[in-house]
Amino acid sequence: MVLGDSISAGYGMNLEEGWVTLLDRQLIQNSSNWEMQNASISGETTSGALARLPDLITSIQPEIVIIELGGNDGLRGYPITKMRANLESMVSLVMAASGTPILMAMRIPPNYGARYTKAFEQSYYDIAKDKNISIIPFAFQDFLEQEGLMQQDGIHPSAEAQPRLAEVVGQHLSRHLQ
């Protein structure tokens, strides 16, 4: 299951073009016994996802949960401690249900100040270390530097970037699909 925001919900494109759907198709083509469930919502915050997670765990019963959240918290200037506590709670809920949480690191634009942006990004790595879980490093830096791989807003990867994003996530996910 992917629990995310607009990055995973396919903002600005058809859902079939998004990285979650592309990765699901790849798993099917590889005759894998795995399938992706996308529980992502554009605009989702860590608080909103944390509130939804218990019901999602009960209904979907995921073995692996990729948590791709925090960007909207950061863009709203939420306290890092609140975002971090929410992410830690989600990780704990997944683990308590015998699932494997995987955290996707996010970054926010630098206009929030160096202190906030550094603490924001570092919180993902701290959680992964503290909880001893896998982390997918921030995957969009290359997209930001290549024309056509970001949408006009400069925040969301374009449809052209989705196969590359699926590949990055798939590489990190593959070690958990044994």
Tab-separated table of N, CA and C in Angstrom, residues 11 27 78 81:
chain	number	residue	atom	x	y	z
A	11	TYR	N	-1.219	13.700	-9.135
A	11	TYR	CA	-1.699	15.053	-9.362
A	11	TYR	C	-1.302	15.562	-10.748
A	27	LEU	N	4.976	-5.063	-11.423
A	27	LEU	CA	4.891	-6.237	-10.548
A	27	LEU	C	4.077	-7.344	-11.218
A	78	TYR	N	3.962	23.677	9.084
A	78	TYR	CA	3.659	22.977	10.332
A	78	TYR	C	4.948	22.717	11.102
A	81	THR	N	8.283	18.991	14.596
A	81	THR	CA	8.048	18.012	15.667
A	81	THR	C	6.685	17.344	15.517
